[in-house]
Coordinates of C-alpha atoms and ligand atoms in Angstrom, one line a residue:
X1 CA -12.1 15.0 -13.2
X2 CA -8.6 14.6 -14.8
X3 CA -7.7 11.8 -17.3
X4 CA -4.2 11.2 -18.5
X5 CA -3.2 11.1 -22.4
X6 CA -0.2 9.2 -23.3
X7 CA 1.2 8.9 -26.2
X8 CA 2.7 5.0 -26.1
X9 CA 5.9 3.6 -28.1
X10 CA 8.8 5.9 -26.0
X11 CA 11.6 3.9 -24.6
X12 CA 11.7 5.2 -21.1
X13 CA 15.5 5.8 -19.8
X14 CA 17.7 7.3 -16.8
X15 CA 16.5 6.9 -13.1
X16 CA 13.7 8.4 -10.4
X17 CA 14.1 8.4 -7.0
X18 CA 11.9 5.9 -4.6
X19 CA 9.7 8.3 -2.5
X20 CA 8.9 6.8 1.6
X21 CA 6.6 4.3 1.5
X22 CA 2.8 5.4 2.0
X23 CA 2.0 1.6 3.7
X24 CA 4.9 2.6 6.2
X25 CA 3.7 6.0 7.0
X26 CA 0.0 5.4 7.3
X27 CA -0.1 3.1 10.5
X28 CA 3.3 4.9 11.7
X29 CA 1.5 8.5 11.9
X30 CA -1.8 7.0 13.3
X31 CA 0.4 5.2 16.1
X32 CA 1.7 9.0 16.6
X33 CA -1.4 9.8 18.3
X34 CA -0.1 6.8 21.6
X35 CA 2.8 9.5 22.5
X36 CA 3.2 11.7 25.2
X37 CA 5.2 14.5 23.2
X38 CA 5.5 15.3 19.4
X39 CA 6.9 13.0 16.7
X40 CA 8.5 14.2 13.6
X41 CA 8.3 12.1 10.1
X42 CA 10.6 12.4 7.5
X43 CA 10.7 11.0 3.7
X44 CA 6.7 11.8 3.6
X45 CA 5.0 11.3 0.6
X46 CA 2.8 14.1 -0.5
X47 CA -0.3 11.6 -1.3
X48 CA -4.2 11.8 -1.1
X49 CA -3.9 8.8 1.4
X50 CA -1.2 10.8 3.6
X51 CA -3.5 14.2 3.4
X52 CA -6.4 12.2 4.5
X53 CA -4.8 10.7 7.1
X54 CA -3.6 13.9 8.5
X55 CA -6.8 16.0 8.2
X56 CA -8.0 12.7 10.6
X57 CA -5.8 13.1 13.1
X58 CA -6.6 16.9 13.3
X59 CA -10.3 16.0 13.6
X60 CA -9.3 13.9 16.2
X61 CA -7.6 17.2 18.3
X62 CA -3.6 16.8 17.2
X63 CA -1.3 19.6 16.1
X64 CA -0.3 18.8 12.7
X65 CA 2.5 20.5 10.4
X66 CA 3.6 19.2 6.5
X67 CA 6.5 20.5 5.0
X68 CA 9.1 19.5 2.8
X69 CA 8.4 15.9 3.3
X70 CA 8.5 15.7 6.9
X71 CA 5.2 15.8 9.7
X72 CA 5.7 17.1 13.0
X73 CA 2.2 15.5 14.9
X74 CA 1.7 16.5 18.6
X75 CA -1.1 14.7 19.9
X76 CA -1.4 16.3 23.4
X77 CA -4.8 18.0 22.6
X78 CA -6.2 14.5 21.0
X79 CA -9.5 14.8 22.8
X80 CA -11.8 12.7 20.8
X81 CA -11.8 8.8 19.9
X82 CA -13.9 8.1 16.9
X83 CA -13.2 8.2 13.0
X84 CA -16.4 9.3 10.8
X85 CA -17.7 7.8 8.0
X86 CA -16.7 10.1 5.8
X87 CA -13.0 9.7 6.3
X88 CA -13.0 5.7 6.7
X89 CA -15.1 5.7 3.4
X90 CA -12.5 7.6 1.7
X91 CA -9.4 5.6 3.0
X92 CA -9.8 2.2 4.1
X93 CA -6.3 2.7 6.1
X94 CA -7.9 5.0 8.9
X95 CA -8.6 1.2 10.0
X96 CA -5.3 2.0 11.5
X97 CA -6.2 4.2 14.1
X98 CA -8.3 1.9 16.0
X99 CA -5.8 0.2 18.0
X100 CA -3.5 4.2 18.6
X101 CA -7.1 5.0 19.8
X102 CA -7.8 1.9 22.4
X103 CA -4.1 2.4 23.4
X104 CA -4.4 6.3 23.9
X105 CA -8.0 6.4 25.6
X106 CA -9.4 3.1 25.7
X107 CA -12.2 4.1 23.9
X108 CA -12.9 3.8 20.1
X109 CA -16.4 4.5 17.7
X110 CA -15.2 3.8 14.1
X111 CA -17.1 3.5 11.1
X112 CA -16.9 -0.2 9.3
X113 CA -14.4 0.3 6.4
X114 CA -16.9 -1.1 3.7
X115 CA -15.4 -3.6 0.8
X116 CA -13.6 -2.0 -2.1
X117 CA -12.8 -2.7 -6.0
X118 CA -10.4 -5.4 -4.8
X119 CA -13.2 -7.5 -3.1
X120 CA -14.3 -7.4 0.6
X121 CA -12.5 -6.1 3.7
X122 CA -13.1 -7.8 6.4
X123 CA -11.9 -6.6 10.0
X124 CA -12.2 -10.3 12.0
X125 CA -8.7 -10.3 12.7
X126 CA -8.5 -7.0 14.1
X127 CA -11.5 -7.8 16.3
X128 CA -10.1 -10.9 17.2
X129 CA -6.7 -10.0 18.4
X130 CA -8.3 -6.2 20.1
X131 CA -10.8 -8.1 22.0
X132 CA -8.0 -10.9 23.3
X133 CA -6.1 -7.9 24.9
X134 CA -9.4 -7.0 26.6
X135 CA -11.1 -4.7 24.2
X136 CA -14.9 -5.1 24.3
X137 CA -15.9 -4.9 20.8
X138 CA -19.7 -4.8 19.3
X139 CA -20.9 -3.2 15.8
X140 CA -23.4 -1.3 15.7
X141 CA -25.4 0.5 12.9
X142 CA -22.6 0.6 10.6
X143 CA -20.1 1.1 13.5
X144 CA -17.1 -0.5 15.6
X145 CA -17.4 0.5 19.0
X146 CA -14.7 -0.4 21.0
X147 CA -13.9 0.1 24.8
X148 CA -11.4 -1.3 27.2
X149 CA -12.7 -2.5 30.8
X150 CA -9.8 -1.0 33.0
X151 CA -6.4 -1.5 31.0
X152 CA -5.8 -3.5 27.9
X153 CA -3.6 -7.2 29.3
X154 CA -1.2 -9.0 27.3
X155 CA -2.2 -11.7 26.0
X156 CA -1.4 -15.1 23.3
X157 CA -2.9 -13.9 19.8
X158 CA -3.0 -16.0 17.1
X159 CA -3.7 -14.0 14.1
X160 CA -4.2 -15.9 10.9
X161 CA -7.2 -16.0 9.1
X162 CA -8.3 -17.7 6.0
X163 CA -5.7 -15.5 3.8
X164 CA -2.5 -16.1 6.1
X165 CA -1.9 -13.0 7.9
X166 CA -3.1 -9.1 8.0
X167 CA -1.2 -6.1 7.7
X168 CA -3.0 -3.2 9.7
X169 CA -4.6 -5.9 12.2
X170 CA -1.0 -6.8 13.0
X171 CA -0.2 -3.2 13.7
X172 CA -3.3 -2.4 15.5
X173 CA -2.7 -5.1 17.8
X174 CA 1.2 -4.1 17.9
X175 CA 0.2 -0.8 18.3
X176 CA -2.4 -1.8 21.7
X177 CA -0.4 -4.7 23.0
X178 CA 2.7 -1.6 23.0
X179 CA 1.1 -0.4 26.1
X180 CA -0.9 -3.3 27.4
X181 CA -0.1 -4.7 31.2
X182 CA 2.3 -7.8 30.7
X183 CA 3.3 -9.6 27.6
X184 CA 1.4 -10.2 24.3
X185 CA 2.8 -12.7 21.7
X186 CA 1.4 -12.4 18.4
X187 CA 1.8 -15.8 16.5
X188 CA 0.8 -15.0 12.7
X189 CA 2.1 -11.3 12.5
X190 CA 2.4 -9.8 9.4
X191 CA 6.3 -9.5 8.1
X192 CA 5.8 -7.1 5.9
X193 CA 8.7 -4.4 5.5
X194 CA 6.0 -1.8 6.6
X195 CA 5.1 -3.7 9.5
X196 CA 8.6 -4.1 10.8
X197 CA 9.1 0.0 9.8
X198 CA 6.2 0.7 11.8
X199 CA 7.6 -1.6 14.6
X200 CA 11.0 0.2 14.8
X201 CA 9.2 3.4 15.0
X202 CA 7.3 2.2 18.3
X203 CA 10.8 1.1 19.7
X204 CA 11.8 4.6 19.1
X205 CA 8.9 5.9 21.2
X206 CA 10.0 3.3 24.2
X207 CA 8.1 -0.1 23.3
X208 CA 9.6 -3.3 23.9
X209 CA 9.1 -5.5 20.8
X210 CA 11.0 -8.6 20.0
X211 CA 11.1 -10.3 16.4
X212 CA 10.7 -7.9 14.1
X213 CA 10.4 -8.8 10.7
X214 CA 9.5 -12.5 12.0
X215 CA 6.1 -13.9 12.1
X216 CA 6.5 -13.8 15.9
X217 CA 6.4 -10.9 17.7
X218 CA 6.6 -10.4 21.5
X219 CA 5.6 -7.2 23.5
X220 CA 6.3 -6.3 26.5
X221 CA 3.8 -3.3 27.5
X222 CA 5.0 0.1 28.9
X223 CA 3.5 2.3 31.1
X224 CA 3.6 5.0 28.5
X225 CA 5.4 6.3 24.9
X226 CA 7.2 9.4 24.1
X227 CA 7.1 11.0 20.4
X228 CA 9.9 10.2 18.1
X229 CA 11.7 11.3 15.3
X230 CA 11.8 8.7 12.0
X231 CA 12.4 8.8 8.6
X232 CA 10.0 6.1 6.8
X233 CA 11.5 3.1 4.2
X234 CA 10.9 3.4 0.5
X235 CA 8.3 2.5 -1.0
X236 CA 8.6 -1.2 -2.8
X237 CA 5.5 -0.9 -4.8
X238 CA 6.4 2.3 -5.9
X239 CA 10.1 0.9 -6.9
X240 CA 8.4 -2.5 -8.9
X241 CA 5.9 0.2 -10.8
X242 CA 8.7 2.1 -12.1
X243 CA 11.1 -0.4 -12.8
X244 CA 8.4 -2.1 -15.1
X245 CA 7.6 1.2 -16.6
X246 CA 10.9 0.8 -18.1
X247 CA 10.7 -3.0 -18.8
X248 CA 7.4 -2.8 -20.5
X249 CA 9.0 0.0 -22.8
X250 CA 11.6 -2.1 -23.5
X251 CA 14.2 1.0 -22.0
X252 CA 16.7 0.8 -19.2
X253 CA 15.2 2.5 -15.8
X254 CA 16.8 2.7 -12.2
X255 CA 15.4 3.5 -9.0
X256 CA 17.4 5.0 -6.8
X257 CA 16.8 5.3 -2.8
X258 CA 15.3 2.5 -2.8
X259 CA 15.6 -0.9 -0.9
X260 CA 16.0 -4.1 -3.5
X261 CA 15.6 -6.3 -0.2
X262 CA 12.3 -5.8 0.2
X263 CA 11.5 -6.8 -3.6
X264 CA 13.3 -10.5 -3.9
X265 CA 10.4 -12.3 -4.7
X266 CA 9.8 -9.7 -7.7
X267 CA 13.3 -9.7 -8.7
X268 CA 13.5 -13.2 -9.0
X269 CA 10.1 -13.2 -11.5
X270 CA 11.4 -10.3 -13.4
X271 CA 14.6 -12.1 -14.1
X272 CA 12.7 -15.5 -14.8
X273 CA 10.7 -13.5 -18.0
X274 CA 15.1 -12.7 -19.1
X275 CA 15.3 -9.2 -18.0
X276 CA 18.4 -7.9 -16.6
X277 CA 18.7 -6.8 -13.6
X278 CA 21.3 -4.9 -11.7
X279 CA 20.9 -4.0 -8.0
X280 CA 22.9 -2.9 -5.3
X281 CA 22.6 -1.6 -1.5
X282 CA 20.2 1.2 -2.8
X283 CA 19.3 1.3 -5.8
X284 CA 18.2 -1.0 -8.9
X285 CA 18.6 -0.8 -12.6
X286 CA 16.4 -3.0 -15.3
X287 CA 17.8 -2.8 -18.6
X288 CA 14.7 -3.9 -21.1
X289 CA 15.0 -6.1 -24.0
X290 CA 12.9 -6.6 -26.9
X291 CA 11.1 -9.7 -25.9
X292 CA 10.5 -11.3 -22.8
X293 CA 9.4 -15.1 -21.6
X294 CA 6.3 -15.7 -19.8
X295 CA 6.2 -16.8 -16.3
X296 CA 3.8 -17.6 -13.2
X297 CA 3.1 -15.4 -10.5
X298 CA 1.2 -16.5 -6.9
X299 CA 0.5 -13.1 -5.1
X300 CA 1.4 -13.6 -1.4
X301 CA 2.2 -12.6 2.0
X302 CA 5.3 -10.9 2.5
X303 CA 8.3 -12.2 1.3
X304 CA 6.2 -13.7 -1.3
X305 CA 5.1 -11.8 -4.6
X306 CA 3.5 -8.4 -3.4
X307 CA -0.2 -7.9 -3.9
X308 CA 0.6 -4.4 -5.0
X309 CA 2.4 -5.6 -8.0
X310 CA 0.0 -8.2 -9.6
X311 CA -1.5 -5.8 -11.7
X312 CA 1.4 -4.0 -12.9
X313 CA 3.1 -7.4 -13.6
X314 CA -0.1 -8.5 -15.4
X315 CA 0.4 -5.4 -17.6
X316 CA 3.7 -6.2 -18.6
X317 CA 3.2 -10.5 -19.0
X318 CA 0.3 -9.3 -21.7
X319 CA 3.2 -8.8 -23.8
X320 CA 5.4 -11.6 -23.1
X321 CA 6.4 -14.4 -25.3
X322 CA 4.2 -17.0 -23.8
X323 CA 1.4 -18.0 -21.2
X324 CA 1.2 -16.9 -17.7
X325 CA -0.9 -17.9 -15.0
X326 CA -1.1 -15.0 -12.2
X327 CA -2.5 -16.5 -8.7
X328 CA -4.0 -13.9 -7.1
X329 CA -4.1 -15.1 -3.1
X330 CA -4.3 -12.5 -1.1
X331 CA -7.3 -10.8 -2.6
X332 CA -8.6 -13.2 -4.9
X333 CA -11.0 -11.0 -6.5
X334 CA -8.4 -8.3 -7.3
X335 CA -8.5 -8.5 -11.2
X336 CA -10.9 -5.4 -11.9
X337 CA -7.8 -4.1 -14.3
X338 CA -8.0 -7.2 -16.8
X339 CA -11.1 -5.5 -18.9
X340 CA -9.2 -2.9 -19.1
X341 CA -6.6 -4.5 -20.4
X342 CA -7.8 -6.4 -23.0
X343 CA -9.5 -2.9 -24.5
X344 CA -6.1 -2.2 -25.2
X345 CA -5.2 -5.5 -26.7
X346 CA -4.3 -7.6 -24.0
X347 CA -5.3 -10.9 -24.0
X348 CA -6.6 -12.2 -20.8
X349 CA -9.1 -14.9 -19.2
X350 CA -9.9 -15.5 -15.6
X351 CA -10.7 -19.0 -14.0
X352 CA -11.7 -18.0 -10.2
X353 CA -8.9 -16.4 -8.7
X354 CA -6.5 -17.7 -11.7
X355 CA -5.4 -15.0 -14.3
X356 CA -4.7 -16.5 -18.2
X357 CA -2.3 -14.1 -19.1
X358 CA -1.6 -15.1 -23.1
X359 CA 1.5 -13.1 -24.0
X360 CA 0.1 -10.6 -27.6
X361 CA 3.0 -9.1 -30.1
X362 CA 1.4 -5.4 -29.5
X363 CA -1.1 -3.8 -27.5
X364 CA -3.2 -0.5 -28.4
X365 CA -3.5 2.9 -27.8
X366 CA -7.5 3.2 -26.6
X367 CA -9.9 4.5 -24.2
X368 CA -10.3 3.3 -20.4
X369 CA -11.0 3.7 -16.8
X370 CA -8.4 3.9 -13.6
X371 CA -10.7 2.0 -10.8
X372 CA -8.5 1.3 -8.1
X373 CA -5.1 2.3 -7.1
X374 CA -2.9 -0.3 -8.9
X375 CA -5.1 -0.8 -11.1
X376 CA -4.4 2.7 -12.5
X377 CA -1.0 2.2 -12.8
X378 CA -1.2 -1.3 -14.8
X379 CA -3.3 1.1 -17.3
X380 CA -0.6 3.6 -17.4
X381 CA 2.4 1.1 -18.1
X382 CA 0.3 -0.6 -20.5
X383 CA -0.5 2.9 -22.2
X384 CA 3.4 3.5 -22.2
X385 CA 4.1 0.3 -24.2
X386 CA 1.2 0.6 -26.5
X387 CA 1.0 1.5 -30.2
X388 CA -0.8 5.1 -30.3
X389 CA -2.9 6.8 -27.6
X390 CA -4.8 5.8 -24.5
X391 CA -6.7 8.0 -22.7
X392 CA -7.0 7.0 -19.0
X393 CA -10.1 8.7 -17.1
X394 CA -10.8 8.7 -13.4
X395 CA -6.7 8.7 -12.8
X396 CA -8.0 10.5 -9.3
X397 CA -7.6 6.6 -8.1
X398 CA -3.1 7.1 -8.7
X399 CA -2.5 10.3 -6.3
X400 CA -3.6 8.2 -3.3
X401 CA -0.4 6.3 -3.8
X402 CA 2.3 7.7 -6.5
X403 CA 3.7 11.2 -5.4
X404 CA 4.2 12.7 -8.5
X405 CA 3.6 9.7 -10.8
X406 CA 3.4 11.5 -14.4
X407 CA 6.5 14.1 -13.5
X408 CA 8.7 10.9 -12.7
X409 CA 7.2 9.2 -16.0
X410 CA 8.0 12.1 -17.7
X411 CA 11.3 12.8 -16.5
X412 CA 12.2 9.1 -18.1
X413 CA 10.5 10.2 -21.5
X414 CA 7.5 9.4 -21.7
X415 CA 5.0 11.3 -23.0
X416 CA 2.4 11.3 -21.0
X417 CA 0.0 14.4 -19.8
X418 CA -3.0 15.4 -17.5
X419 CA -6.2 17.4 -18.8
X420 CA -9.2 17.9 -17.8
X421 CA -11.8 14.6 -18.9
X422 CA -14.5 16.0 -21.1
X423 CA -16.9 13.2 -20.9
Ligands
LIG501 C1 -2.6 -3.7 3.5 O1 -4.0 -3.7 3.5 C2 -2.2 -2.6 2.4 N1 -2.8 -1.3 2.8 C3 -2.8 -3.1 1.1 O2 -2.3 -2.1 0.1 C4 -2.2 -4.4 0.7 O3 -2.7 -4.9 -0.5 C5 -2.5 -5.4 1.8 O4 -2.1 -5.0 3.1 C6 -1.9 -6.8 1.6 O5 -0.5 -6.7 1.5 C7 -2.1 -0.6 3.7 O6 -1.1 -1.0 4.3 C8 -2.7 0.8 4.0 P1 -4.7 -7.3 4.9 P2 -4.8 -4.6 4.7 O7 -5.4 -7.2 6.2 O8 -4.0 -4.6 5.9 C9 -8.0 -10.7 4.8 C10 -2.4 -0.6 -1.6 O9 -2.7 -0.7 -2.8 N2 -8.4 -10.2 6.1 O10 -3.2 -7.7 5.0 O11 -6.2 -4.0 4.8 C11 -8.2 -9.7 3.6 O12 -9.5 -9.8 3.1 C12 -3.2 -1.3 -0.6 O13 -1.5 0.1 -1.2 C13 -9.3 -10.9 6.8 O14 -9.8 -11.9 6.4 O15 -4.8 -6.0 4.1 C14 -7.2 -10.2 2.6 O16 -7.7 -11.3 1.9 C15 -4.4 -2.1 -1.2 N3 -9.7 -10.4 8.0 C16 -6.0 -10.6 3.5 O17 -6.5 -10.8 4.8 C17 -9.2 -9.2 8.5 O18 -9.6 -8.9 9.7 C18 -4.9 -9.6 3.6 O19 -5.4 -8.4 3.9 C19 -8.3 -8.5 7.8 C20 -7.9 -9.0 6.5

């Protein structure tokens, strides 16, 4: 396995470019698989996650191609309708598929996507709003086995659950309801950016959806979808981790490519802690300063805070001047990074799903452990602001979601390099 060694202290300057969002292009290439003809993706990321998700949909019979950032899939010869355990286990997204599948065959055998670092997954809603559309759904022996009665109906779905609303159960009920008989309204739909990407890729491939970007969506089904060509959105997580790369660092970093509408509630809570920031239609630039204020942070839904970012915020309010308090709703139990963090100094306590973020002058260089996606990249900025050297094992956790994370870090100054993890 591969650690990272970085040498902290650099002021990290100049500017990266966003790469497409992996949230976007995960549900939007398993929703490929629904067309008649071939689809072509561009602004790919070259990710773990992406590769994974490919090498499914060639299990499953497509014709795949990856080159230069843009998938061709053609589906035609999709002949089978099931998702073994060893793909979900490695990528909890391959959820996505479920609802391509129903749509495609009407048949669906899917492993259970078991819990992860960030506390359990639970696929309720997905059930919920599958079976409303007429999906008969029963689990058995570790398994989702899913089958439509004659053709999936429109229906009424509401789809909150006890944590608001659900990403990939929106868009595997989008992605059904796209070729159900009649209308389906889902009340409770996820907004997120990557739903409302995914969304304009169906319309592409000849559904009728209505309120996109709202919590209200309405499909009208269509008899059947042609492929599409689409070039994904950036990716906002990837845009907040870099621009606190150079915050934390105390440097002046810009993104470029990217979309500073889909980060306003970050924006705002970067700006609260006295950073600068300067955006415009596609791009954003923070300039660091030496000492920032504290602030709180509630992880929601989209628009609210991102999920994605609460750990790589957490990172850079260990050094703030002051307390913060970091809510963490959406996955309450997502704090796995905060013993990390306070081996290198930090200073953090938790109170149930509270995070006691008490601001520290310094943190240092030391010895830790990526777990889990963000996770891994809160260590990394924390190791880039950090007196000395951290050594960061397990970092296989970051190339499921940052397309050439230490190149881009590197390009900014710091100094930061892979090798192989002797212990
Ligand atoms: C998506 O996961 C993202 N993954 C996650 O990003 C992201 O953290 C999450 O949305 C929230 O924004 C992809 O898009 C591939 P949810 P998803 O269903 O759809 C509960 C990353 O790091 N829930 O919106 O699986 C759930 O337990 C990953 O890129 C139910 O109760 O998340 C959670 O508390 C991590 N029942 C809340 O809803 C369900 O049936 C939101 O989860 C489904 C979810």
């Amino acid at each position: 396995m591969d650690r990272f060694v970085i040498e902290g202290g650099k002021i990290l300057k100049g500017s990266v470019t966003a790469s497409g969002a992996k949230n976007s292009v995960l549900p939007i290439l398993a929703a490929s698989i629904m067309a008649k003809g071939a689809s072509v993706i561009h602004s790919v990321p070259d990710l773990q996650d992406v590769r994974t998700m490919l090498k499914i949909l060639q299990y499953l019979g497509a014709k795949v191609s990856f080159k230069n950032g843009t998938v061709e899939v053609d589906p035609q010869a999709v002949n089978k309708n099931d998702a073994p355990y060893e793909f979900v286990k490695t990528m909890r997204a391959s959820i996505s598929l479920l609802g391509p599948m129903l749509a495609r065959s009407g048949k669906a055998k899917f492993s259970l996507p078991g819990g992860c670092i960030i506390g359990p997954r639970p696929i309720d809603l997905h059930i919920k709003g599958l079976q409303k559309l007429g999906v008969d759904i029963k689990i058995e022996d570790g398994y989702v086995i899913a089958e439509t009665k004659g053709k999936l109906k429109g229906d009424y779905i509401f789809l909150g659950g006890a944590f608001g609303s659900s990403v990939l159960a929106t868009a595997n009920v989008m992605c059904a309801a796209a070729v159900a008989k009649g209308t389906t309204v889902i009340e409770f739909a996820a907004c997120e950016p990557e739903i409302s990407d995914l969304a304009n890729f169906l319309v592409k491939m000849g559904a009728r959806i209505e309120g996109i970007g709202s919590p209200c969506l309405v499909i009208k089904g269509v008899k059947s979808l042609r492929g599409a060509e689409h070039r994904v959105i950036p990716d906002r997580i990837e845009t907040g981790t870099f621009l606190l790369a150079g915050a934390i660092t105390r440097g002046c970093v810009a993104v470029e490519k990217c979309q500073p509408i889909h980060l306003g509630a970050f924006l705002e809570k970067m700006s609260e802690t006295g950073i600068e920031i300067c955006a415009g239609k596609d791009f954003i630039e923070i300039k660091g300063k030496n000492e920032w204020k504290s602030t709180d942070v509630v992880t929601l839904a989209y628009p609210g805070f991102p999920t994605d970012l609460q750990a790589q915020m957490m990172a850079f309010l260990s050094l703030a001047d002051g307390v913060s308090i970091i809510t963490e709703k959406v996955f309450p139990e997502r704090f796995i990074h905060v013993g990390e963090l306070n081996r290198l100094g930090a200073s953090i306590s938790l109170d149930g799903s509270k995070a006691i973020v008490k601001g520290v002058k310094n943190l240092f260089g030391a010895r830790v452990m990526a777990s889990d996606l963000r996770a891994s990249a809160a260590l990394v900025l924390a190791g880039l602001a950090a007196e000395g050297t951290t050594h960061i094992s397990r970092i296989y956790h970051l190339f499921r979601g940052y397309h050439k994370f230490e190149e881009k870090l590197m390009s900014l100054g710091a100094e930061i390099k892979r090798e192989k993890d002797t212990i």
